[in-house]
Coordinates of C-alpha atoms (C1' of nucleotides) in Angstrom, one line a residue:
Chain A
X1 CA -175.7 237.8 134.7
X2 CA -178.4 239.8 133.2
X3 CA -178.0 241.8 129.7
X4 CA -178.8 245.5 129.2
X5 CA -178.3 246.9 125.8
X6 CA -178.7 250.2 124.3
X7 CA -179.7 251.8 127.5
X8 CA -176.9 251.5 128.9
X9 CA -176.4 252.2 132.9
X10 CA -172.8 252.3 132.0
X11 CA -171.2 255.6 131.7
X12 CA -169.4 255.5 128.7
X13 CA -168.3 258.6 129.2
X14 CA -165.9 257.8 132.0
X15 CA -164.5 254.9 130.7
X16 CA -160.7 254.8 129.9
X17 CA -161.4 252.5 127.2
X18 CA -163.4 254.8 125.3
X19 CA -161.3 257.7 126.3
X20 CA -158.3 256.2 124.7
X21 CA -158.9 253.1 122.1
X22 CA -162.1 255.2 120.9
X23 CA -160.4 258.5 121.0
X24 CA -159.0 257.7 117.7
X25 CA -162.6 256.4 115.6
X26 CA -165.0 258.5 115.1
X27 CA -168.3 258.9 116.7
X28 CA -170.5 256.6 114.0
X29 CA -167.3 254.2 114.1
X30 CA -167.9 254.3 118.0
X31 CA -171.7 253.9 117.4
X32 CA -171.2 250.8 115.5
X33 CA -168.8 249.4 118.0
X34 CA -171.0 250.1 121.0
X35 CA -174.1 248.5 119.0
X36 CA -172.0 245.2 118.9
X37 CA -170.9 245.5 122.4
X38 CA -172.5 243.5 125.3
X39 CA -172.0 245.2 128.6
X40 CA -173.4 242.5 131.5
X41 CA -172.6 242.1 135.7
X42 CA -170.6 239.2 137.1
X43 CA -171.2 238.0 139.9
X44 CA -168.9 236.3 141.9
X45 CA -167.3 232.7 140.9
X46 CA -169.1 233.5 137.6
X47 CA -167.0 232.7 134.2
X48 CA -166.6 236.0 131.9
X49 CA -164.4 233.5 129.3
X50 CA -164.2 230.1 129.4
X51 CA -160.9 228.1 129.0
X52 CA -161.1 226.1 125.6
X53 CA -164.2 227.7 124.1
X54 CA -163.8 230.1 121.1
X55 CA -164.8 233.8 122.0
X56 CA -164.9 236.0 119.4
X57 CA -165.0 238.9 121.5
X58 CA -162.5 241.0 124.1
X59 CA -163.1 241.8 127.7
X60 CA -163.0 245.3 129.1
X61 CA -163.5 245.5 132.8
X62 CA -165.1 248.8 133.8
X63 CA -165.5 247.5 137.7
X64 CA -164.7 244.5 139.6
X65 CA -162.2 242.5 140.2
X66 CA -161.5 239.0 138.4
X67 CA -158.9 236.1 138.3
X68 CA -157.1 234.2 135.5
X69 CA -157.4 230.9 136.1
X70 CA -156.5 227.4 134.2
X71 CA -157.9 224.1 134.9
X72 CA -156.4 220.8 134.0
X73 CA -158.4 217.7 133.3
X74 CA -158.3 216.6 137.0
X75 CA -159.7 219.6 138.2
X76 CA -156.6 221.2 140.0
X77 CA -156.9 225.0 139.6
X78 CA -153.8 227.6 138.9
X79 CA -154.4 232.1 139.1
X80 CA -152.3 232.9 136.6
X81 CA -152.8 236.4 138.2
X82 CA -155.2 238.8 139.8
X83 CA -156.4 241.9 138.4
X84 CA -158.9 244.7 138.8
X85 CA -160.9 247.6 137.0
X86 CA -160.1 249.3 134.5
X87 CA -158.9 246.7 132.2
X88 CA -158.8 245.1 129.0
X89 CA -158.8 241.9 128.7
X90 CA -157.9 239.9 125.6
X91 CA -158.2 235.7 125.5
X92 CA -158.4 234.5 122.0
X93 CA -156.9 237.3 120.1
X94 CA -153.6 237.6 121.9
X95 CA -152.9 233.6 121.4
X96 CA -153.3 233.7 117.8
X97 CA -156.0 231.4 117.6
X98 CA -159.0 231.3 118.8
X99 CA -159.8 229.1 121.6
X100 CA -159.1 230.4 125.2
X101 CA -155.8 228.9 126.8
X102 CA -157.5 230.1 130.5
X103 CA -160.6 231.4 132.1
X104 CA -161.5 235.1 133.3
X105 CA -163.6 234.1 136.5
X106 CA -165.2 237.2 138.4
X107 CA -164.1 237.0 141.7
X108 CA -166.3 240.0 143.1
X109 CA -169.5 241.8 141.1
X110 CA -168.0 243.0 138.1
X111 CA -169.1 245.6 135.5
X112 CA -167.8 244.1 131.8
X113 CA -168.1 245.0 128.3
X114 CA -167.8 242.6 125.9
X115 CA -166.5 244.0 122.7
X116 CA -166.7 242.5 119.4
X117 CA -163.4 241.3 117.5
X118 CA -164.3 241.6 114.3
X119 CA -165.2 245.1 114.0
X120 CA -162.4 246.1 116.4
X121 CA -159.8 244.1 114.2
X122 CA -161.8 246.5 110.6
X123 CA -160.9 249.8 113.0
X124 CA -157.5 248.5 113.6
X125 CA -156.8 248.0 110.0
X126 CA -157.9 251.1 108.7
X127 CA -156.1 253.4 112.1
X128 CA -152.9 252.4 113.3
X129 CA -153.0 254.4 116.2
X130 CA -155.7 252.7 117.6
X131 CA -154.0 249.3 116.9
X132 CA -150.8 250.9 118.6
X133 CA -152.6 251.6 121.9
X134 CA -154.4 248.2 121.8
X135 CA -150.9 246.3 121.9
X136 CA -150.2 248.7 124.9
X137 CA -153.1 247.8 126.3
X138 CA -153.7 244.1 126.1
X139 CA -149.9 243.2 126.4
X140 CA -149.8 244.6 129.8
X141 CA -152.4 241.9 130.6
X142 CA -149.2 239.7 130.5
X143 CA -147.1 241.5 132.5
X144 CA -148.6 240.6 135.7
X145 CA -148.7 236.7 135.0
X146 CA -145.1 236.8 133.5
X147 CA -143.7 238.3 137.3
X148 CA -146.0 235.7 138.9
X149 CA -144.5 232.9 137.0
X150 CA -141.1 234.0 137.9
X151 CA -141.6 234.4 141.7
X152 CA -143.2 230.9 141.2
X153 CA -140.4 229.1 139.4
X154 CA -137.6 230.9 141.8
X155 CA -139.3 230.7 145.1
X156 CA -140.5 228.9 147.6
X157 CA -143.7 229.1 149.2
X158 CA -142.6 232.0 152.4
X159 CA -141.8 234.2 149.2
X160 CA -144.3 233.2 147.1
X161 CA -146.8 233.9 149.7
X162 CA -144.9 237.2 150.5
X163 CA -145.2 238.1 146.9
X164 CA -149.0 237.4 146.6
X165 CA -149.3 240.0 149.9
X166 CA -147.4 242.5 148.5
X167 CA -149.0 242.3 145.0
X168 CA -152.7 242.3 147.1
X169 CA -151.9 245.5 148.9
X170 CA -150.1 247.3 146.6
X171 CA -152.0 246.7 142.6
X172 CA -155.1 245.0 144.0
X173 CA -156.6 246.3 146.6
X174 CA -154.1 249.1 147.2
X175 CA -154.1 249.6 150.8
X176 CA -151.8 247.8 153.6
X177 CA -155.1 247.1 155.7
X178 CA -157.6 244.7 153.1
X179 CA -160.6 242.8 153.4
X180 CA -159.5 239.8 150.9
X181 CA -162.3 238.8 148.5
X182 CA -160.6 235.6 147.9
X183 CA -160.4 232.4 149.9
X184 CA -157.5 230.6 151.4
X185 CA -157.7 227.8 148.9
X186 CA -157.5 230.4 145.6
X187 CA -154.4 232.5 147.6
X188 CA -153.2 228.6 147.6
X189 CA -153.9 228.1 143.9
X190 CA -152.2 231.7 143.0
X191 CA -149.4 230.4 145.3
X192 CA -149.2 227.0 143.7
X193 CA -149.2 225.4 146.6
X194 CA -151.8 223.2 149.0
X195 CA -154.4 225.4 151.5
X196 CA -152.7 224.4 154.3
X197 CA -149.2 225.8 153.4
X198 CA -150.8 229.1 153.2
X199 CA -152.2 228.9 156.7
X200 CA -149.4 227.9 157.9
X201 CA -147.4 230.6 156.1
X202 CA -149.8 233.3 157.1
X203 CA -149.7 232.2 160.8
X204 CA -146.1 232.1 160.9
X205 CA -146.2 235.9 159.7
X206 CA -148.6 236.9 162.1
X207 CA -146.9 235.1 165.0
X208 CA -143.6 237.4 163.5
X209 CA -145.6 240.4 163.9
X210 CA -145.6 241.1 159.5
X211 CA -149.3 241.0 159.4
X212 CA -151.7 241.0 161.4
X213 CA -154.5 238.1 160.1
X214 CA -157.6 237.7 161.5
X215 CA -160.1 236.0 158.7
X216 CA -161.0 237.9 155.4
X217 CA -159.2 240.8 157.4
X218 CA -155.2 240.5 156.2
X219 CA -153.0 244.3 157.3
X220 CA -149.3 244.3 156.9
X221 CA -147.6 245.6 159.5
X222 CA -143.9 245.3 158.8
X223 CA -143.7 245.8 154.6
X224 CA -139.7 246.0 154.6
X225 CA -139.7 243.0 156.1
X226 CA -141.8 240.9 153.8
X227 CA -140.3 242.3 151.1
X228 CA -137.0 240.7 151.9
X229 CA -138.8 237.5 152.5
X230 CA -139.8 238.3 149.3
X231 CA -136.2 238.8 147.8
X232 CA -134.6 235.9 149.6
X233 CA -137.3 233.8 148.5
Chain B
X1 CA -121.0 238.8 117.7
X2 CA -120.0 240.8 114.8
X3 CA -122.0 243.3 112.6
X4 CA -122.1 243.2 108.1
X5 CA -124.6 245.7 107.1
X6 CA -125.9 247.0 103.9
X7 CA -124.0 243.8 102.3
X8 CA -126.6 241.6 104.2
X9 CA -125.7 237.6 104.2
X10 CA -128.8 237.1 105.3
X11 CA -131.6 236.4 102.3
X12 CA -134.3 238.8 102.8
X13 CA -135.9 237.0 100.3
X14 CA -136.6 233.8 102.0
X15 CA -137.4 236.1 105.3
X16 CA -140.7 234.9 107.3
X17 CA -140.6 238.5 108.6
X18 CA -140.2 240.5 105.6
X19 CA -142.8 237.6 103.5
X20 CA -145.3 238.6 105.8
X21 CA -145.1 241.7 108.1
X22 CA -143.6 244.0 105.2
X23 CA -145.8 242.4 102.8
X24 CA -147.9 245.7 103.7
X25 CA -145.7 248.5 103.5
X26 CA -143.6 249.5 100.1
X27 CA -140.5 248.9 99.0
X28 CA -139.3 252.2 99.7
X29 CA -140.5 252.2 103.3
X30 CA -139.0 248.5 103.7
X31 CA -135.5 249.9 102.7
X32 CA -136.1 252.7 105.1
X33 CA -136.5 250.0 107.9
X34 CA -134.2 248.1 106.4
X35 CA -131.5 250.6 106.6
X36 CA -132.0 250.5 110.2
X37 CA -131.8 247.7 111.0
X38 CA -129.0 245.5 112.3
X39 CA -127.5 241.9 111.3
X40 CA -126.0 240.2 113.8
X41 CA -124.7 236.8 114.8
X42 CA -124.7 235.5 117.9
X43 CA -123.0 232.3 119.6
X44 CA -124.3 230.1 122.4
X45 CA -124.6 232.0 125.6
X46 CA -124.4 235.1 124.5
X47 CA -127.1 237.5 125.2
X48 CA -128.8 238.8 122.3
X49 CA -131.1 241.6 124.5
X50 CA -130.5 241.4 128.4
X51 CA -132.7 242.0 131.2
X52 CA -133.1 245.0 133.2
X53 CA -131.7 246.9 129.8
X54 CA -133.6 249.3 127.8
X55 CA -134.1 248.3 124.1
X56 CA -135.5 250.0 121.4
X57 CA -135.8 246.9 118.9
X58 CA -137.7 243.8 118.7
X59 CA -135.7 240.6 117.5
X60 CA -136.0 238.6 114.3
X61 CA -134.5 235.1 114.6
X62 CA -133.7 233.7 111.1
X63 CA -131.8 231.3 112.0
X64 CA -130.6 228.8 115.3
X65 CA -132.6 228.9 118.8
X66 CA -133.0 231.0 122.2
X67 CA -134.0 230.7 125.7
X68 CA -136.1 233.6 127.6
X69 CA -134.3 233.6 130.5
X70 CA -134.8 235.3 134.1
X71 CA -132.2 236.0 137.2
X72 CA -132.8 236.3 139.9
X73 CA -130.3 239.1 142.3
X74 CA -129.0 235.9 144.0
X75 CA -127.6 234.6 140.7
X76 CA -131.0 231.9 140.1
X77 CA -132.0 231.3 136.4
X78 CA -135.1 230.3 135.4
X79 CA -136.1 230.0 131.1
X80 CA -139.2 230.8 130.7
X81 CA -139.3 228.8 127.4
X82 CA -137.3 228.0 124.7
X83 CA -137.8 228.7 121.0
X84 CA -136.5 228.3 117.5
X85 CA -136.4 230.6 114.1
X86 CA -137.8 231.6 112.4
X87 CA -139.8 233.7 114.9
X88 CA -140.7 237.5 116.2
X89 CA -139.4 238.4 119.9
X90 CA -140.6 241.6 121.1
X91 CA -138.7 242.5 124.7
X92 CA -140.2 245.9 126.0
X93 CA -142.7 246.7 123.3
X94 CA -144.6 243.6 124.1
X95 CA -144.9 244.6 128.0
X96 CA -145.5 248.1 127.9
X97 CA -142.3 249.6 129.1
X98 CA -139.0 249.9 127.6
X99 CA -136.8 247.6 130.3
X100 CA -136.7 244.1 129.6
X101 CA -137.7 241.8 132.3
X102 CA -136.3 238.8 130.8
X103 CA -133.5 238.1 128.6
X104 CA -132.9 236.4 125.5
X105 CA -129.9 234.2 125.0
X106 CA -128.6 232.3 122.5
X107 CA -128.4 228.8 122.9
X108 CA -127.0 228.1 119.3
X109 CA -125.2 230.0 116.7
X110 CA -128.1 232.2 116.1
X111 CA -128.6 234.7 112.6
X112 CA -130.5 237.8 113.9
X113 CA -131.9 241.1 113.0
X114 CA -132.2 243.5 115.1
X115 CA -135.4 245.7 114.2
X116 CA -136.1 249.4 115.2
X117 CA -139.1 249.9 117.2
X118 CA -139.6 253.8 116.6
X119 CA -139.4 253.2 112.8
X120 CA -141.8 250.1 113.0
X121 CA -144.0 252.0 115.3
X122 CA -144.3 254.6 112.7
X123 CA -145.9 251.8 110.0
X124 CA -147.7 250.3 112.3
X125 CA -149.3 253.7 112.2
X126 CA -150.0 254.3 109.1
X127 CA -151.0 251.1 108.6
X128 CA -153.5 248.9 110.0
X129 CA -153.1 245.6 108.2
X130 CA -149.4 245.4 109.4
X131 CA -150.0 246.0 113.0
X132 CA -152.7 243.4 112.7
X133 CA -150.7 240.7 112.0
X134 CA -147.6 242.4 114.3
X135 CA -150.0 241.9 117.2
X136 CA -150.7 238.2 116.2
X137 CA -146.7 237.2 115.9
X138 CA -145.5 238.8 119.0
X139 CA -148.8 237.5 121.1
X140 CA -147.8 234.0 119.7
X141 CA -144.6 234.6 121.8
X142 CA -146.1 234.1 125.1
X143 CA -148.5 231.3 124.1
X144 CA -145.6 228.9 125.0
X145 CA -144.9 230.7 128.2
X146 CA -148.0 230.4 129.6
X147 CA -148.1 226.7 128.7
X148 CA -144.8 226.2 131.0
X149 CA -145.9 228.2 133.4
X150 CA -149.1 226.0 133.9
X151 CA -147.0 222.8 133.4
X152 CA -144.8 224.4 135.9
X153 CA -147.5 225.2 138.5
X154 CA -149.5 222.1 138.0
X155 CA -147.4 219.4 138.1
X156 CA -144.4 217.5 139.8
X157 CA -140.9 217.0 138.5
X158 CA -142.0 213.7 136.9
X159 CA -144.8 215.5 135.1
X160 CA -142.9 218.9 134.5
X161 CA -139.7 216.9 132.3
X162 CA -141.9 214.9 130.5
X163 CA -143.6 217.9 129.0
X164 CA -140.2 219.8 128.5
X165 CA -139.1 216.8 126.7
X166 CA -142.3 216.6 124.3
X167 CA -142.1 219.9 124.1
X168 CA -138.3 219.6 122.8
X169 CA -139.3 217.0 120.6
X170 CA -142.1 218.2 118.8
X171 CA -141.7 221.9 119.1
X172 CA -137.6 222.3 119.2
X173 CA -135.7 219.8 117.3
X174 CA -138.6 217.8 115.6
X175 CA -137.6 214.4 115.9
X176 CA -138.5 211.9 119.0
X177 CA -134.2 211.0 118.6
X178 CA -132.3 214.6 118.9
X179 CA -128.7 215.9 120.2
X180 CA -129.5 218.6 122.9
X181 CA -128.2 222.0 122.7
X182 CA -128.9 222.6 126.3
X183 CA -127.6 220.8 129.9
X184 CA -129.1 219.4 132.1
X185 CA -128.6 222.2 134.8
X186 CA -130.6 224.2 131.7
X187 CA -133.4 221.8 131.3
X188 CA -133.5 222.1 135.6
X189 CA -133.6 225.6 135.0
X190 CA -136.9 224.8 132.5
X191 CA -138.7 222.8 134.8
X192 CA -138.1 224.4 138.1
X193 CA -136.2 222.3 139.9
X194 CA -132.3 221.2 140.8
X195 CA -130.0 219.7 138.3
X196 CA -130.2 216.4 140.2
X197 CA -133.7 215.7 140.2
X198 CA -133.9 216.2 136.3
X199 CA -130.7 213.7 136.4
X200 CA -132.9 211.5 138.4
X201 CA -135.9 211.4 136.5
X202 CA -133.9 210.7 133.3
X203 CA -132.3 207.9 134.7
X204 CA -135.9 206.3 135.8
X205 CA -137.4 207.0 132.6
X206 CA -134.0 205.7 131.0
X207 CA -134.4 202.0 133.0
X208 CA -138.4 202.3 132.5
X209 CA -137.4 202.3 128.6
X210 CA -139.3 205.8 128.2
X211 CA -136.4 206.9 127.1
X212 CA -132.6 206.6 125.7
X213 CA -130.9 209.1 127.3
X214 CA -126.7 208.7 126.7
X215 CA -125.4 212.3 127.4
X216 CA -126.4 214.9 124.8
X217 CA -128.2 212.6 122.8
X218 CA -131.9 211.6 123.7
X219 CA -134.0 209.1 122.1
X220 CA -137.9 209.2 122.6
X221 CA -138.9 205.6 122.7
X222 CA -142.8 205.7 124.2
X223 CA -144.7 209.0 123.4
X224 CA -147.8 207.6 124.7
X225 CA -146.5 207.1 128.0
X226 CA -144.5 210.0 128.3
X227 CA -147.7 212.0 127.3
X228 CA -149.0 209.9 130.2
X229 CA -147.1 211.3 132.5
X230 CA -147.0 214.5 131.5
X231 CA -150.8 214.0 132.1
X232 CA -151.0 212.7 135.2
X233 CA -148.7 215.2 136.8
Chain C
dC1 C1' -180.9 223.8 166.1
dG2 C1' -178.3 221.5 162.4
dC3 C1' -175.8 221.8 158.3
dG4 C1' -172.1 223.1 155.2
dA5 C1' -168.4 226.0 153.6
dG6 C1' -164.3 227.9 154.8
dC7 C1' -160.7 227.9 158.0
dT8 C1' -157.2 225.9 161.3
dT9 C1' -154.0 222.6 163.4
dG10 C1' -150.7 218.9 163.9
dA11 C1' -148.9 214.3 162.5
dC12 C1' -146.8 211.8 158.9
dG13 C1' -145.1 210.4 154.5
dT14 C1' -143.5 211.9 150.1
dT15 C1' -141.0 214.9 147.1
dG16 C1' -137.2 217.5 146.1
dT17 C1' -132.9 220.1 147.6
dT18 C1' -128.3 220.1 149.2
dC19 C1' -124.0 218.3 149.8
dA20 C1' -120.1 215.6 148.9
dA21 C1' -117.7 212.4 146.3
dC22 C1' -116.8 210.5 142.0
dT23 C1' -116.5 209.8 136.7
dA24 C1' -115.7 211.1 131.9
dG25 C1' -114.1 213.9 128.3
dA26 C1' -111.9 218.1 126.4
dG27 C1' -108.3 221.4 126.4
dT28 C1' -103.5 222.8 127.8
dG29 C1' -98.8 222.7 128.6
dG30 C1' -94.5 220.4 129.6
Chain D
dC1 C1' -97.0 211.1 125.9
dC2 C1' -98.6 212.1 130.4
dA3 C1' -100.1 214.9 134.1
dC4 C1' -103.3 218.9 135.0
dT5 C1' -107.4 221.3 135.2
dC6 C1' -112.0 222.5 134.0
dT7 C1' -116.6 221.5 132.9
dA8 C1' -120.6 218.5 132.6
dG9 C1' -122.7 214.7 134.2
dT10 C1' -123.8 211.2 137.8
dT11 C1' -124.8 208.9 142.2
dG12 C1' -126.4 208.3 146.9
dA13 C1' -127.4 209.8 151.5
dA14 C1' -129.1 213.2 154.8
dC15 C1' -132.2 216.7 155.5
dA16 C1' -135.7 220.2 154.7
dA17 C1' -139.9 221.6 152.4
dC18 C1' -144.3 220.5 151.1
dG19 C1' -148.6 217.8 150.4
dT20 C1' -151.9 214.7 152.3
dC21 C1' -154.9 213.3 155.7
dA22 C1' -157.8 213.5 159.6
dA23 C1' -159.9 216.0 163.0
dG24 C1' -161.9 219.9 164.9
dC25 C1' -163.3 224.8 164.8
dT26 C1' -166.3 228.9 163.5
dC27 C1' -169.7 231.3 161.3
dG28 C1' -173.6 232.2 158.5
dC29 C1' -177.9 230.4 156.9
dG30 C1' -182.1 227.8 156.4

DNA sequence: CGCGAGCTTGACGTTGTTCAACTAGAGTGG
DNA sequence: CCACTCTAGTTGAACAACGTCAAGCTCGCG
C-alpha cells in the first residue's frame, strides 16, 4: 500500500470517473479535486474501508477486484457482494452517517482513488448534474448486494451456490472458463453457508457434468442448467 | 385506494419532505411539483409500487407503515425490511433503472404521495443543496436493509427473531408492549425462515419469560437478554 | 524435507422444513 | 341462534438440509 501523489501513474484520462462525474466541473474544480485525492495499490486481503471507522472519503476503483464484507463480534465473515473495476464506491456517505456499516477488502491488486467528501459534496451543491450522476453511480453499488440478499433469504444453498457461479462468470470475471481469485471459504461466506457445503455443492455439480472444477480453475459447462438450479432454488 | 387532489387532506405544512427537501427550491417551483404529484391512500396489503413495474415516482409516506417485499416466480415472499412514516422510498431511481425489483406494500392504512421523478430530477439539477440531502434520505433507505440482510446471513432463527423483534420495538412501534400489524407467516417472511419455526421460537421465548407473546399483542419483558441472543446468533 | 494454508471427504448431530391435525375467532347465511 | 366456512395461529412428529468435527490430502515455500 504505497502512496504516489501528484505524479500520478494513473491515467486520468481513461478513467470513467473523470469522464463522467468530472465531465461536468471544470478543469481548476478538477485540479482541486485531484489535489485532495489519494490514488494507492491494494494488495490482496488488504482493507480499502474499514467497517466501523469514519472515512471521510469515497472509493473509486480504477482496477482490481474487491469484496464487501461484514464482520460480527465473533469473527464470522459475510460478502455482501463482489465487484470489480470501474467502480465507485461510497461507505459513509450513502448510510447517512459516517461510520462504515462494512468493509471494502481488495481481493486481488487493486488500483483505487480515494476521493475527498467534502469537496465532492461543495461541487455537488453548486452542479446538480454532477450530483445526479453520483446517485446513479453509487446506488448501483447496492444493486448487486440487494439481488444477493434475495437469492440468500429465498434459497437454499444448491441455488445459492448456482447464483454465486453465474454472478462469477457473467459480471465478475465475465467468461464461462475462470481462474477464481477467491477461496472456498469466502465463496462459503458469499454463500452464507459453511466451507464444506460448498465443496460438497461444487462436487455434486461437477459429478453432473455443470462445471467442470478442478482447484482455482471453475468452467461451466451446462449454463441452462444451473440456471434453473438457480430458479428452483 | 382513492385519489383527492389539488384539495389536499394531507398538511403540507407539517410535511418532513416538504420541511426539508423543498426547503431549497421556491414556492413557485414547489407548486409546480406539487401539482404533480399524487395523494393517495392505501390499506393493508395493497401494493403501493409493485415489482417488476416501471415507476416514474419515488414515494413519500406521511403517515402508517410498509414492507419492501420480494417474490419469488414460485410464489416465495421475503421483506426485505419494514418501515414507518414519515420516510422517503425511492424504487427505480435509487437502483439505476426504472423497474422495481422489490415492492412496497402497505401493511397499515398508509397516507402517501406519490412524487414525479422527471420533475424532481429537474431541481435536483438546478440545485445542488436539494440533491444533497435527496441522496442522504433515500441512502438512509437501505441502511436497514443491509442490517437484516447481515442479521439474516449471520445468524440462526433464534438469533434472526430476536433482532426482528428489537427491531420492531425500538424502530417500528416504539414501545417494548405493542399490537403487531404483521403475522407471523410475515415476521417468517422477515427472518427467513417457515411460519412454524418463528411459532416455535416465540413460544420458548414466551416459557423462558423473554417475552409475552398472546396473539397480536407482544410484550418485551428482558431486553438485555433478547439483545443477548440476538448477539450470540 | 517439513510445515502450513487451502482443499476434500465422510460421519454424525443439530437445526429447520414439511406435513397433517387441531384450535380459536370472525364473518355469513339460514 | 346455530351451523358453516375461512383465516390465523398452534402443536408435534418425521424427514431433509446443513453445520461441525476429525482426518487426510495437496501444493507451494522456506
Amino acid at each position: 500500500m504505497q502512496e504516489t501523489k501528484k505524479e500520478s501513474w494513473f491515467n486520468c484520462d481513461v478513467c470513467i470517473f473523470k469522464q463522467t462525474i468530472c465531465h461536468f466541473i471544470t478543469d481548476e474544480e478538477f485540479e482541486s479535486l485531484f489535489e485532495a485525492t489519494q490514488q494507492l495499490k491494494f494488495k490482496r486481503n488488504e482493507y480499502i474501508m474499514k467497517q466501523g471507522a469514519k472515512s471521510d472519503y469515497i472509493v473509486y476503483l480504477s482496477k482490481g477486484r474487491v469484496k464487501m464484507n461484514s464482520e460480527t463480534d465473533s469473527g464470522k465473515n459475510i460478502i455482501l457482494t463482489i465487484t470489480n473495476a470501474p467502480i465507485l464506491l461510497g461507505g459513509a456517505i450513502m448510510l447517512n452517517d459516517s461510520i462504515n456499516i462494512f468493509s471494502i477488502i481488495a481481493i486481488e491488486d487493486c488500483d483505487v482513488c480515494l476521493i475527498n467528501i467534502d469537496i465532492l459534496k461543495s461541487f455537488i451543491i453548486k452542479n446538480g448534474e454532477l450530483s445526479l450522476k453520483l446517485l446513479e453511480f453509487l446506488s448501483g453499488m447496492f444493486k448487486d448486494s440487494i439481488y444477493n440478499f434475495i437469492s440468500l433469504a429465498h434459497k437454499q444453498v444448491n441455488g445459492r451456490i448456482a447464483d454465486i457461479l453465474i454472478y462469477l462468470s457473467k459480471t465478475i470475471y465475465h467468461s464461462n472458463n475462470f481462474t477464481l481469485t477467491i477461496t472456498r471459504k469466502e465463496i462459503a461466506e458469499f454463500a452464507g453457508c459453511s466451507q464444506e457445503n460448498v465443496i460438497h455443492t461444487l462436487t455434486r455439480f461437477h459429478k453432473d457434468e455443470i462445471i467442470r472444477s478442478e482447484g482455482k480453475s471453475i468452467e461451466i459447462l451446462d449454463m441452462d442448467k444451473l440456471i434453473k438450479i438457480s430458479k428452483i432454488g
